[in-house]
Short mmCIF file of C-alpha atoms in Angstrom, two decimals:
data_model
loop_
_atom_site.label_atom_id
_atom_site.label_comp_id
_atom_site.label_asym_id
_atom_site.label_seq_id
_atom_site.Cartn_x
_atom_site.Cartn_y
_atom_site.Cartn_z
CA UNK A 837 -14.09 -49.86 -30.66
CA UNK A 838 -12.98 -48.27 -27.75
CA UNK A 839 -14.56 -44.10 -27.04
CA UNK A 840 -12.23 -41.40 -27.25
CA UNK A 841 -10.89 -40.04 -24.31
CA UNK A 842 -10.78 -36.32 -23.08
CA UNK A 843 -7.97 -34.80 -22.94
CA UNK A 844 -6.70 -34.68 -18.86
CA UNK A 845 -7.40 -31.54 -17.84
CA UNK A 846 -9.38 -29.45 -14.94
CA UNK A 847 -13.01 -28.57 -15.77
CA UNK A 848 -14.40 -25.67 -14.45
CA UNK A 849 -18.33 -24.77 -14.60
CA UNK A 850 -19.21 -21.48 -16.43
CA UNK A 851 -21.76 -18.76 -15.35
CA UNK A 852 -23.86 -20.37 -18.58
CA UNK A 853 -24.42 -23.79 -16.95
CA UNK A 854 -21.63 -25.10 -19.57
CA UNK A 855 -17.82 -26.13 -19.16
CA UNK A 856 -14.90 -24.93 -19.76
CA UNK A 857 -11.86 -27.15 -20.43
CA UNK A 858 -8.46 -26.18 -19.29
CA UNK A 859 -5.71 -28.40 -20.29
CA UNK A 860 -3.66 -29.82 -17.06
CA UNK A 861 -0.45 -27.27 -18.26
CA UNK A 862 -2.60 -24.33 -17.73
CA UNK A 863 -4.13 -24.87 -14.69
CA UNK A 864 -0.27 -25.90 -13.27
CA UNK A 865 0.94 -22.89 -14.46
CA UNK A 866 -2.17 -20.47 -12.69
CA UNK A 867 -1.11 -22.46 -9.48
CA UNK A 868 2.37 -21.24 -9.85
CA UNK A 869 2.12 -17.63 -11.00
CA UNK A 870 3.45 -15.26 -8.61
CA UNK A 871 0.77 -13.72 -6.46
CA UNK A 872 -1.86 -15.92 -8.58
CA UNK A 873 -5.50 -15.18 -7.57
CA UNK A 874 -6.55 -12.67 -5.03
CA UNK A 875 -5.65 -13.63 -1.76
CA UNK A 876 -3.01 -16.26 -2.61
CA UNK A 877 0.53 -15.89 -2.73
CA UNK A 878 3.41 -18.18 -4.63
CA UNK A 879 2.20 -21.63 -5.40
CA UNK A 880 -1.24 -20.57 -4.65
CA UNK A 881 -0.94 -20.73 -1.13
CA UNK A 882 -2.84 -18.14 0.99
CA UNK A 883 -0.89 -14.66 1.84
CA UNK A 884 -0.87 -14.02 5.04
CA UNK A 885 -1.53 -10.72 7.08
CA UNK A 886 2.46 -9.79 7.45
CA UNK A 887 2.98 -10.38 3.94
CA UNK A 888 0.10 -8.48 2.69
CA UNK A 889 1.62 -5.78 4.97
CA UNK A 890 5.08 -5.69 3.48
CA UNK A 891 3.85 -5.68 0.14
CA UNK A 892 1.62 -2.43 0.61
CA UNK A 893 4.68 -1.27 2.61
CA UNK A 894 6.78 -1.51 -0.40
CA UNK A 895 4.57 0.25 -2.81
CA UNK A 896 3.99 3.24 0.05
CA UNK A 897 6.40 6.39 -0.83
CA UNK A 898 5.42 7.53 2.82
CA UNK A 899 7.25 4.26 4.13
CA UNK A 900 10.26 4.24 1.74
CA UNK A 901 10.68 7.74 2.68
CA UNK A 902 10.88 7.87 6.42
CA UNK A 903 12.30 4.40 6.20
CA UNK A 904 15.49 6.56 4.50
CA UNK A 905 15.37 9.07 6.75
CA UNK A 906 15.29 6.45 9.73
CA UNK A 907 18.31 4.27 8.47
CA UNK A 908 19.88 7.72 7.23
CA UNK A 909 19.94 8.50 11.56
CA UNK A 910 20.85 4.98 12.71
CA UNK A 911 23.63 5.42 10.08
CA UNK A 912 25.01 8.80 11.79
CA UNK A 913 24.04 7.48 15.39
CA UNK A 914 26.65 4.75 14.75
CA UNK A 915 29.49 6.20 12.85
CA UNK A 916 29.00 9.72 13.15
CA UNK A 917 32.85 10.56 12.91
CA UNK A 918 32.39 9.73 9.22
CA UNK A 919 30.16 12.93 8.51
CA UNK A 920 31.10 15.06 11.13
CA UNK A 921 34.73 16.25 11.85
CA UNK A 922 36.52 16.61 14.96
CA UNK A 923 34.77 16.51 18.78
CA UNK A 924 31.23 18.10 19.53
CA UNK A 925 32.80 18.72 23.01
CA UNK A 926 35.98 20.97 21.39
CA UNK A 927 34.80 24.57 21.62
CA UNK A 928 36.34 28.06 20.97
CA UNK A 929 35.03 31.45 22.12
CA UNK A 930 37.17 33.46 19.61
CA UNK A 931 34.41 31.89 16.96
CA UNK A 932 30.81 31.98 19.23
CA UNK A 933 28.14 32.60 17.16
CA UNK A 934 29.65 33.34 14.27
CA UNK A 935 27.91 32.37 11.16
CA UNK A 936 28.41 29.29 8.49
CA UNK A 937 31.72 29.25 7.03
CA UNK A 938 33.52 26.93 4.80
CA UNK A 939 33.98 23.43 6.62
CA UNK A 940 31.31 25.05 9.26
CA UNK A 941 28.31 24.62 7.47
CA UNK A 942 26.15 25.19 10.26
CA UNK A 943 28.29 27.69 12.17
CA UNK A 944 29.20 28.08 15.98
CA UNK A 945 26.63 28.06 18.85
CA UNK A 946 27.26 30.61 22.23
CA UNK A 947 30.19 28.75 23.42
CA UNK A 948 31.80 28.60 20.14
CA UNK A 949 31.30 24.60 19.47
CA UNK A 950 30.34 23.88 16.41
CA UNK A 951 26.49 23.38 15.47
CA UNK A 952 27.01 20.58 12.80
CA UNK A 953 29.21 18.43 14.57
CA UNK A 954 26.53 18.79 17.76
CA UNK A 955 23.70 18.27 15.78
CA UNK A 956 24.59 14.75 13.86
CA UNK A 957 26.21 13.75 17.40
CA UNK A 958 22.86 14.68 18.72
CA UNK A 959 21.48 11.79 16.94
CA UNK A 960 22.78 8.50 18.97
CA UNK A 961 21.29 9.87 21.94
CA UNK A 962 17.63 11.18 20.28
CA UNK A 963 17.64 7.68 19.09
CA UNK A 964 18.95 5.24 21.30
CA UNK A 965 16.81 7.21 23.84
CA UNK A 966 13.63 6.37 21.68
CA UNK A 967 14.42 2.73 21.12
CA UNK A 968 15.22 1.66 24.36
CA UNK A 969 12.29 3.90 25.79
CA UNK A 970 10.05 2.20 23.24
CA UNK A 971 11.60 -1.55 23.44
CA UNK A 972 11.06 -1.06 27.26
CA UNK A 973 7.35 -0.01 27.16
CA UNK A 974 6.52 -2.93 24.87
CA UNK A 975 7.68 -5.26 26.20
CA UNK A 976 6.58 -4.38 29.78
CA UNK A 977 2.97 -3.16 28.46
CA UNK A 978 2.45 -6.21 26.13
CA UNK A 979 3.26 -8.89 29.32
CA UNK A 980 1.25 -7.11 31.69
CA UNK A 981 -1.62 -6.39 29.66
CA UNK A 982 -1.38 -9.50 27.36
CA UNK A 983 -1.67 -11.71 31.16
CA UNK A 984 -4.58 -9.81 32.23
CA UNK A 985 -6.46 -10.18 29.00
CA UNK A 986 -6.38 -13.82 29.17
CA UNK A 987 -7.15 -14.45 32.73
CA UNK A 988 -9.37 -11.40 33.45
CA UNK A 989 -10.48 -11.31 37.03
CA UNK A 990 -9.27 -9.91 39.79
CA UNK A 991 -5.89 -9.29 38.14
CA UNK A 992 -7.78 -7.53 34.89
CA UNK A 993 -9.20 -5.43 37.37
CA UNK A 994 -6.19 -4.78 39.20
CA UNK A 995 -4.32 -3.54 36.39
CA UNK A 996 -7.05 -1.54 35.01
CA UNK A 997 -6.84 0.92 38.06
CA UNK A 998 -3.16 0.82 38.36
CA UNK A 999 -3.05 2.31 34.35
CA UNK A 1000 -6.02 5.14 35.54
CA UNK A 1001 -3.09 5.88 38.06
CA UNK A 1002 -0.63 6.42 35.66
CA UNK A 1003 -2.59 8.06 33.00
CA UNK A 1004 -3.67 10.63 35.68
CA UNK A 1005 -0.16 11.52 36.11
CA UNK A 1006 1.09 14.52 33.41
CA UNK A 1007 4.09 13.41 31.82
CA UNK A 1008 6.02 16.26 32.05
CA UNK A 1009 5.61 17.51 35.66
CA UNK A 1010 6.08 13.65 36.31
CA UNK A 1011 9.61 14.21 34.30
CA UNK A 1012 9.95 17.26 36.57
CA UNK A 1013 9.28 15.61 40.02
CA UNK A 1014 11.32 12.32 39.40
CA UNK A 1015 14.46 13.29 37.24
CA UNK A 1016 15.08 16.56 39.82
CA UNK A 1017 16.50 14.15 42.34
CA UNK A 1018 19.14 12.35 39.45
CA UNK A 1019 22.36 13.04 39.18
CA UNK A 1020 23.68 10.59 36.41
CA UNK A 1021 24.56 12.05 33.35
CA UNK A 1022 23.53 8.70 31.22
CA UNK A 1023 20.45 7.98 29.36
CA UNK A 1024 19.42 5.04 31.68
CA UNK A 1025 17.23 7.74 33.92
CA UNK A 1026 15.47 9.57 31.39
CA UNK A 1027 14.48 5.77 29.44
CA UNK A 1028 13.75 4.46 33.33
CA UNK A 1029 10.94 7.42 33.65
CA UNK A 1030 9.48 6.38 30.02
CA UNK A 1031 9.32 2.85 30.72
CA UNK A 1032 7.60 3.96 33.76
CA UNK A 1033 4.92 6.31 32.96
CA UNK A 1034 4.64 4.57 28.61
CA UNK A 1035 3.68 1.44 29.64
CA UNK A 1036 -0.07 1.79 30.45
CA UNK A 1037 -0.40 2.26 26.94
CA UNK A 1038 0.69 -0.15 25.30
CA UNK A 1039 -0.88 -2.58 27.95
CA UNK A 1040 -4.80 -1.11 27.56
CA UNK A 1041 -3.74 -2.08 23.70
CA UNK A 1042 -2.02 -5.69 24.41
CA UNK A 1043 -5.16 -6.26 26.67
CA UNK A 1044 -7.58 -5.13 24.17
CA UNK A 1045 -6.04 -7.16 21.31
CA UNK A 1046 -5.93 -10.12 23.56
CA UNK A 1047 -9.67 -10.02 24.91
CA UNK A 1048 -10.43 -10.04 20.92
CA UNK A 1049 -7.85 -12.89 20.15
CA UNK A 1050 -8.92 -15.30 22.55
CA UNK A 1051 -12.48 -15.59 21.07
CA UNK A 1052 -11.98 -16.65 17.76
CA UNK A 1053 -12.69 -19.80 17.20
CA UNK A 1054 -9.46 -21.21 16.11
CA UNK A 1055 -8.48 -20.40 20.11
CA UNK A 1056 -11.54 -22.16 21.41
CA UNK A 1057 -10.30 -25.36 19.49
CA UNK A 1058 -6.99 -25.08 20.70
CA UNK A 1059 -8.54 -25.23 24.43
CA UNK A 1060 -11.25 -28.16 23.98
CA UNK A 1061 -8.11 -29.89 22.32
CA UNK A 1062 -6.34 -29.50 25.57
CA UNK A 1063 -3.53 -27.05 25.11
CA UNK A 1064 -2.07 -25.31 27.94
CA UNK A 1065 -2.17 -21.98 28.67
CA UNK A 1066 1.23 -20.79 27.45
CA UNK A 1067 0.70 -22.90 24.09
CA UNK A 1068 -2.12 -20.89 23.70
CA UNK A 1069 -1.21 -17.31 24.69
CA UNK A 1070 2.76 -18.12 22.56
CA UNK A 1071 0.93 -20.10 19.67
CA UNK A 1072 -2.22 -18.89 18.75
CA UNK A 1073 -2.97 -15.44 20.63
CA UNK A 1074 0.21 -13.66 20.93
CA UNK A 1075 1.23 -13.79 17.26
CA UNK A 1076 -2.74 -12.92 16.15
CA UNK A 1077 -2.55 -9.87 18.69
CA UNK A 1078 1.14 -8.32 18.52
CA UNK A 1079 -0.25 -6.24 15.05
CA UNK A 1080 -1.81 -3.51 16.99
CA UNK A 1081 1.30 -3.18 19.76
CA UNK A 1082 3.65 -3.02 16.82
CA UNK A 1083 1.84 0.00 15.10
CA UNK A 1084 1.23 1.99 18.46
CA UNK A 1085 4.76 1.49 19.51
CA UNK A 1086 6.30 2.76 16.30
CA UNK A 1087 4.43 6.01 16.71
CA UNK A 1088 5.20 6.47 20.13
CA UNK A 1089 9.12 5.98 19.77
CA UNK A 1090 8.89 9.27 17.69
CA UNK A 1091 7.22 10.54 21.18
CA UNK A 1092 9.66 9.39 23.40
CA UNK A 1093 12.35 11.39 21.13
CA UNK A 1094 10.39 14.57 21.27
CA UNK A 1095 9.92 13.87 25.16
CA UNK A 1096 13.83 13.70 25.85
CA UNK A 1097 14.43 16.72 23.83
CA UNK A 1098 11.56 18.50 26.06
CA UNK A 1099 13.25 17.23 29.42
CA UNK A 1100 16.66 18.30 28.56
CA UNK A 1101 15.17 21.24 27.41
CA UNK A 1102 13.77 22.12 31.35
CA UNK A 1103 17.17 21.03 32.56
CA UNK A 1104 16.15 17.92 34.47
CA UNK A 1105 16.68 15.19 31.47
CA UNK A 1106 19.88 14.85 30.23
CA UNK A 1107 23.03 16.91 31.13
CA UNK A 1108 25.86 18.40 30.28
CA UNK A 1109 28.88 17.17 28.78
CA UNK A 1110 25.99 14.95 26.87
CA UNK A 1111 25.74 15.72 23.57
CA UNK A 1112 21.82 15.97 22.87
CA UNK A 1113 19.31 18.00 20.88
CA UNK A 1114 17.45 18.99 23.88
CA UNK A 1115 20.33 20.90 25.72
CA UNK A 1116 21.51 22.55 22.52
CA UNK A 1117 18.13 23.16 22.04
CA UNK A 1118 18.25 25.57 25.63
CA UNK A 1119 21.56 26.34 25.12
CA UNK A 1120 20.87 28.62 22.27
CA UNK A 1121 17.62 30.13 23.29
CA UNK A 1122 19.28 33.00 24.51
CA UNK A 1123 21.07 33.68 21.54
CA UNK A 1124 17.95 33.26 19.13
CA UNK A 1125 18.26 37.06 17.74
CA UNK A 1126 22.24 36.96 16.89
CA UNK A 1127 22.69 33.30 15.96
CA UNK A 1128 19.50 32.01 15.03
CA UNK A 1129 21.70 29.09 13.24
CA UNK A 1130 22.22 27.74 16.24
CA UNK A 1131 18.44 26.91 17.45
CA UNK A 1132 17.40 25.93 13.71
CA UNK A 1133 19.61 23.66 13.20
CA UNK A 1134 19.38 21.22 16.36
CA UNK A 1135 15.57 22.34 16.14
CA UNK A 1136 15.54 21.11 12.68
CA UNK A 1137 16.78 17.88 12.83
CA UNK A 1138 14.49 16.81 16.06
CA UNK A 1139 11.63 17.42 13.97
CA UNK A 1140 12.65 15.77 10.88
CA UNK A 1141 13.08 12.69 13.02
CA UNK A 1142 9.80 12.47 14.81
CA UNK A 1143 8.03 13.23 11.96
CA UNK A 1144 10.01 10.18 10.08
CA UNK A 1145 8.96 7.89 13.24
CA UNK A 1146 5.14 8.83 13.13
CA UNK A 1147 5.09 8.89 9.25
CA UNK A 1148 6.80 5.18 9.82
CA UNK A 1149 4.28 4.42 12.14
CA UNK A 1150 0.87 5.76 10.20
CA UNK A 1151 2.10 3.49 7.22
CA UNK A 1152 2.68 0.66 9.48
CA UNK A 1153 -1.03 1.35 10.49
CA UNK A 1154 -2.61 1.72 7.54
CA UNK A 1155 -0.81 -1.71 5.92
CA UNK A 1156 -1.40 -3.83 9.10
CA UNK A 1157 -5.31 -2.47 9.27
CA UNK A 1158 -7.66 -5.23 7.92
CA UNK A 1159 -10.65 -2.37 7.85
CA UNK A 1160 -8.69 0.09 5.60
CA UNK A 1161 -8.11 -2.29 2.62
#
C-alpha cells in the first residue's frame, strides 16, 4: 500500500527546530504581494535605490509641497499671459506707486508698471536662469570630475588645483569684474559666469563619488572580465555615482536663482527692458517708505522660490541617503 503523500508545498524551518508547512498557494501569493518582504519590491524582486527614493519622496509633505510650488512657477514661466494681464513693459506715471486696486492686486511700482504683472513675468527668467545655470554646472562638473576620479594621476591632480583656483575666487566680485564688460541684455552672460565659477563643485562631488564607485567589487569584476573603460565608467560607475550630483545640484539651482537676483540687483546682471526680480528688486529700493508694495512683492516671490528649490533638494537628500534610513 502505497504512503501518503504531503501535500506540495514550501517548508520553512521554525525558531523551535520544527517545520512549518505552507501550502504552494500561499507562498505564490507572498511572492506576489506588492512591496512583499522588506527590501523587495513587486514579484519579490529587490527594490532598488531610485525606487526606494521615490517612494519616501511620495510620502514626504516637504517634497509634495515645494514640488507644487516648483510646477506652480514652471507653469507661470511658460504661459504667464494666462494669470497676468496685459505687458510688464506698459507703464503709466499718472498711477506710480499708487497702492493695490481692483484688477491691480499688487499695485504700481515708481514708473507706474504694474507690480503683479512684473512679478509672475519675473518668473521665466528666475527660472530658466537657474536651470540652465544648474544643467550647465552638472554636466560640466560631473565630466570633468567623473574623468579624473577614474584615472587619477596627473590629471586628478591637475584638476584639483584648477577648482582651489576657482573656489578662491568670491562669487560676487567675480560677477562684478566679468559681467561689467557685457553689454547683452540676454540671460546667456549671467548663466556663462555660473557655469564658470559652479562647476568646481559639483566636480570635487562627481570625483568623490567616483573614487568610492570604482572600488566596489562589482567594478573590480567588471575589469578582470575585460570591460573597457567607457563600459565601465557608463555601466557600472556612472549610474552608482550620479545620486550625490543629483542632490547637490538641486540645492544649488535655488542658488543660482538667488545669485541672478543679487547681480541684477548691483546692476551688472541682467538689464533693462528684461523683466526680472533682481532689477525690480533695485528699482524700488528707493521707494521702500511710500510704496513698500513694490519691494515685497518681487522680494516675496524670489524667496518663496529658493526656498521651494532647497526644500526640493534637502528631501531629495534625505530619500537618496543610504545612512539616514
Amino acid at each position: 500500500m502505497p504512503e501518503p503523500r504531503e501535500p506540495e508545498g514550501a517548508i520553512a524551518a521554525t525558531g523551535m527546530g520544527g517545520a512549518m508547512d505552507l501550502a504552494t498557494s500561499e507562498a505564490a501569493t507572498l511572492e506576489k504581494i506588492p512591496g512583499g518582504p522588506e527590501g523587495t519590491g513587486p514579484q519579490g524582486k529587490p527594490r532598488s535605490l531610485w525606487s526606494d527614493a521615490w517612494r519616501d519622496l511620495r510620502r514626504n509633505p516637504v517634497f509634495i509641497i515645494s514640488a507644487l510650488v516648483i510646477l506652480f512657477l514652471v507653469f507661470i514661466s511658460v504661459w504667464p499671459s494666462l494669470i497676468a494681464p496685459g505687458s510688464p513693459l506698459k507703464c503709466d506715471l499718472a498711477k506710480a506707486q499708487e497702492g493695490p486696486a481692483p484688477g491691480h492686486p499688487f499695485g504700481y511700482d515708481g514708473q507706474g508698471c504694474n507690480v503683479y504683472t512684473r512679478t509672475v513675468y519675473g518668473a521665466r527668467v528666475s527660472v530658466t536662469v537657474g536651470v540652465c545655470a544648474t544643467l550647465g554646472v552638472a554636466v560640466l562638473g560631473s565630466v570633468l570630475g567623473g574623468l579624473a576620479g577614474f584615472f587619477g594621476g596627473v590629471p586628478d591632480s591637475f584638476l584639483s588645483r584648477v577648482t582651489d583656483v576657482f573656489f578662491a575666487i568670491p562669487v560676487v566680485l567675480g560677477g562684478l569684474v566679468l559681467l561689467s564688460v557685457v553689454t547683452s541684455n540676454t540671460v546667456w552672460p549671467v548663466v556663462g559666469f555660473m557655469v564658470l565659477l559652479g562647476w568646481p563643485q559639483i566636480s570635487r562631488i562627481a570625483r568623490g563619488s567616483v573614487i568610492t564607485a570604482k572600488q566596489n567589487d562589482y567594478v573590480q569584476a567588471a575589469r578582470a572580465l575585460g570591460a573597457s573603460n567607457s563600459r565601465m565608467l557608463l555601466r557600472h560607475i556612472a549610474p552608482n555615482a550620479v545620486a550625490p550630483v543629483i542632490v547637490v545640484a538641486t540645492i544649488a539651482l535655488g542658488t543660482y536663482i538667488a545669485l541672478e537676483a543679487t547681480l541684477s540687483y548691483l546692476g551688472v546682471g541682467l538689464k533693462p527692458p528684461t523683466v526680472s526680480w533682481g532689477i525690480d528688486i533695485s528699482a524700488a529700493s528707493p521707494y521702500i517708505r511710500t510704496a513698500p508694495h513694490a519691494l515685497l512683492w518681487p522680494a516675496g516671490a524670489l524667496a518663496v522660490t529658493v526656498l521651494a528649490f532647497i526644500m526640493l533638494g534637502d528631501a531629495v537628500r534625505d530619500a537618496l541617503d543610504p545612512k539616514l534610513r
